[in-house]
Amino acid sequence: MLTSIKITGLQTYGYHGLFEEERTLGQKFSFDITIALREVRTHLSDDLDSSVRYDAVVDEAVRIAASDKFQTLEALGETIALGLLRRFTIMDSITVAVAKSSPPIAHSIEQVGVQVSLRRADLVLGQDEIAGV
């Protein structure tokens, strides 16, 4: 059985962005996280060993987002995806969408964002290969 978990609308305040003002003043970021779990035969045992605690995923994503200041949303999203895959071995793949609501752009924009997807198989590659270096 294939199972996906969706966490949508996670909001946190962070100090990420290209410009120094963004990294000093901070702004609101929102995250949507989609997780594909490792294949299981059934969930009828109602056992958490075949799933993951949603609150633990949220707490870890927020912790990772606050652990550093990133210039790009891409680096922020990839760091969260890597951290979650490493922490929760039940995850087979993950997609992290990151958006900021107040981009320093001289036009009316509701949000800008990115989406990063990784598979557990990507973790066996070296960091340089993942980063495309």
CSV table of C-alpha atoms in Angstrom, one decimal:
chain,number,residue,atom,x,y,z
A,1,MET,CA,0.0,0.0,0.0
A,2,LEU,CA,1.3,3.4,-0.9
A,3,THR,CA,0.6,6.2,1.5
A,4,SER,CA,1.1,10.0,1.3
A,5,ILE,CA,1.0,12.5,4.1
A,6,LYS,CA,0.2,16.2,3.4
A,7,ILE,CA,1.0,19.1,5.7
A,8,THR,CA,-0.3,22.3,4.3
A,9,GLY,CA,-0.1,25.9,5.4
A,10,LEU,CA,2.7,25.6,8.0
A,11,GLN,CA,3.7,29.2,8.7
A,12,THR,CA,6.8,30.4,10.5
A,13,TYR,CA,8.8,33.6,10.8
A,14,GLY,CA,12.3,33.5,9.4
A,15,TYR,CA,15.3,35.5,8.3
A,16,HIS,CA,15.9,34.3,4.8
A,17,GLY,CA,16.4,36.2,1.6
A,18,LEU,CA,18.9,37.7,-0.8
A,19,PHE,CA,18.9,41.1,0.8
A,20,GLU,CA,20.4,42.0,4.1
A,21,GLU,CA,17.1,43.6,5.2
A,22,GLU,CA,15.3,40.3,4.8
A,23,ARG,CA,17.9,38.5,6.9
A,24,THR,CA,17.7,41.2,9.6
A,25,LEU,CA,14.0,42.1,9.8
A,26,GLY,CA,12.7,38.7,8.8
A,27,GLN,CA,9.3,37.8,7.3
A,28,LYS,CA,6.6,35.2,7.2
A,29,PHE,CA,7.2,31.9,5.3
A,30,SER,CA,4.8,29.2,4.5
A,31,PHE,CA,5.5,25.5,3.8
A,32,ASP,CA,3.5,22.7,2.2
A,33,ILE,CA,5.1,19.3,2.8
A,34,THR,CA,4.1,16.1,1.0
A,35,ILE,CA,5.6,12.9,2.1
A,36,ALA,CA,5.4,9.4,0.4
A,37,LEU,CA,5.9,6.7,3.0
A,38,ARG,CA,7.7,3.5,2.5
A,39,GLU,CA,5.3,0.8,1.1
A,40,VAL,CA,3.5,-1.2,3.7
A,41,ARG,CA,1.1,-4.1,3.5
A,42,THR,CA,-1.7,-2.5,5.6
A,43,HIS,CA,-2.5,0.3,8.1
A,44,LEU,CA,-5.2,-1.8,9.7
A,45,SER,CA,-2.9,-2.6,12.6
A,46,ASP,CA,-3.3,1.1,13.5
A,47,ASP,CA,0.4,1.0,14.4
A,48,LEU,CA,2.5,4.2,14.3
A,49,ASP,CA,5.5,2.1,13.1
A,50,SER,CA,4.1,2.2,9.6
A,51,SER,CA,3.6,6.0,9.6
A,52,VAL,CA,5.1,9.1,11.2
A,53,ARG,CA,4.0,11.6,13.8
A,54,TYR,CA,2.8,14.7,12.0
A,55,ASP,CA,3.7,16.9,15.0
A,56,ALA,CA,7.2,15.6,14.9
A,57,VAL,CA,7.6,16.4,11.2
A,58,VAL,CA,6.2,19.9,11.7
A,59,ASP,CA,8.5,20.5,14.7
A,60,GLU,CA,11.6,19.3,12.8
A,61,ALA,CA,10.8,21.4,9.7
A,62,VAL,CA,10.4,24.5,11.9
A,63,ARG,CA,13.6,23.7,13.7
A,64,ILE,CA,15.6,23.3,10.5
A,65,ALA,CA,14.1,26.5,9.0
A,66,ALA,CA,15.3,28.4,12.1
A,67,SER,CA,18.7,26.8,12.2
A,68,ASP,CA,20.3,29.0,9.6
A,69,LYS,CA,19.7,32.0,7.3
A,70,PHE,CA,19.4,31.1,3.6
A,71,GLN,CA,19.7,33.5,0.6
A,72,THR,CA,17.4,31.3,-1.6
A,73,LEU,CA,14.1,29.5,-1.0
A,74,GLU,CA,15.6,26.7,-3.0
A,75,ALA,CA,18.4,26.1,-0.4
A,76,LEU,CA,15.9,26.4,2.4
A,77,GLY,CA,13.5,23.9,0.9
A,78,GLU,CA,16.3,21.4,0.1
A,79,THR,CA,17.8,21.7,3.6
A,80,ILE,CA,14.4,20.9,5.1
A,81,ALA,CA,13.8,18.0,2.7
A,82,LEU,CA,17.2,16.5,3.4
A,83,GLY,CA,16.8,16.9,7.1
A,84,LEU,CA,13.4,15.3,7.2
A,85,LEU,CA,14.4,12.3,5.0
A,86,ARG,CA,17.5,11.7,7.3
A,87,ARG,CA,15.4,12.0,10.5
A,88,PHE,CA,12.4,9.9,9.5
A,89,THR,CA,13.5,6.6,7.9
A,90,ILE,CA,9.9,5.6,7.1
A,91,MET,CA,9.8,8.4,4.4
A,92,ASP,CA,10.5,7.3,0.9
A,93,SER,CA,10.3,10.7,-0.8
A,94,ILE,CA,9.4,14.2,0.1
A,95,THR,CA,8.3,17.4,-1.6
A,96,VAL,CA,8.8,20.7,0.3
A,97,ALA,CA,7.1,23.9,-1.1
A,98,VAL,CA,8.4,27.1,0.4
A,99,ALA,CA,6.8,30.6,-0.2
A,100,LYS,CA,7.3,34.0,1.2
A,101,SER,CA,4.5,36.6,1.3
A,102,SER,CA,6.5,39.8,1.2
A,103,PRO,CA,9.1,39.5,-1.5
A,104,PRO,CA,11.1,42.7,-2.2
A,105,ILE,CA,9.7,43.1,-5.7
A,106,ALA,CA,8.5,46.4,-7.0
A,107,HIS,CA,5.2,44.9,-8.3
A,108,SER,CA,2.1,43.6,-6.6
A,109,ILE,CA,2.7,39.9,-5.8
A,110,GLU,CA,0.8,37.8,-3.4
A,111,GLN,CA,3.7,35.2,-2.9
A,112,VAL,CA,6.8,33.8,-4.5
A,113,GLY,CA,7.8,30.2,-3.9
A,114,VAL,CA,9.6,27.1,-4.9
A,115,GLN,CA,9.1,23.4,-4.7
A,116,VAL,CA,11.9,20.9,-4.0
A,117,SER,CA,11.5,17.1,-4.3
A,118,LEU,CA,13.9,14.4,-3.0
A,119,ARG,CA,13.8,10.6,-2.9
A,120,ARG,CA,15.5,8.5,-0.2
A,121,ALA,CA,17.7,7.1,-3.1
A,122,ASP,CA,19.0,10.7,-3.5
A,123,LEU,CA,20.6,10.4,-0.1
A,124,VAL,CA,23.1,7.8,-1.3
A,125,LEU,CA,24.5,10.4,-3.7
A,126,GLY,CA,27.2,12.7,-2.4
A,127,GLN,CA,26.2,16.2,-1.4
A,128,ASP,CA,28.0,17.5,-4.5
A,129,GLU,CA,26.0,15.3,-6.8
A,130,ILE,CA,22.7,16.3,-5.2
A,131,ALA,CA,23.6,20.0,-5.5
A,132,GLY,CA,24.6,19.4,-9.2
A,133,VAL,CA,28.2,20.5,-8.6
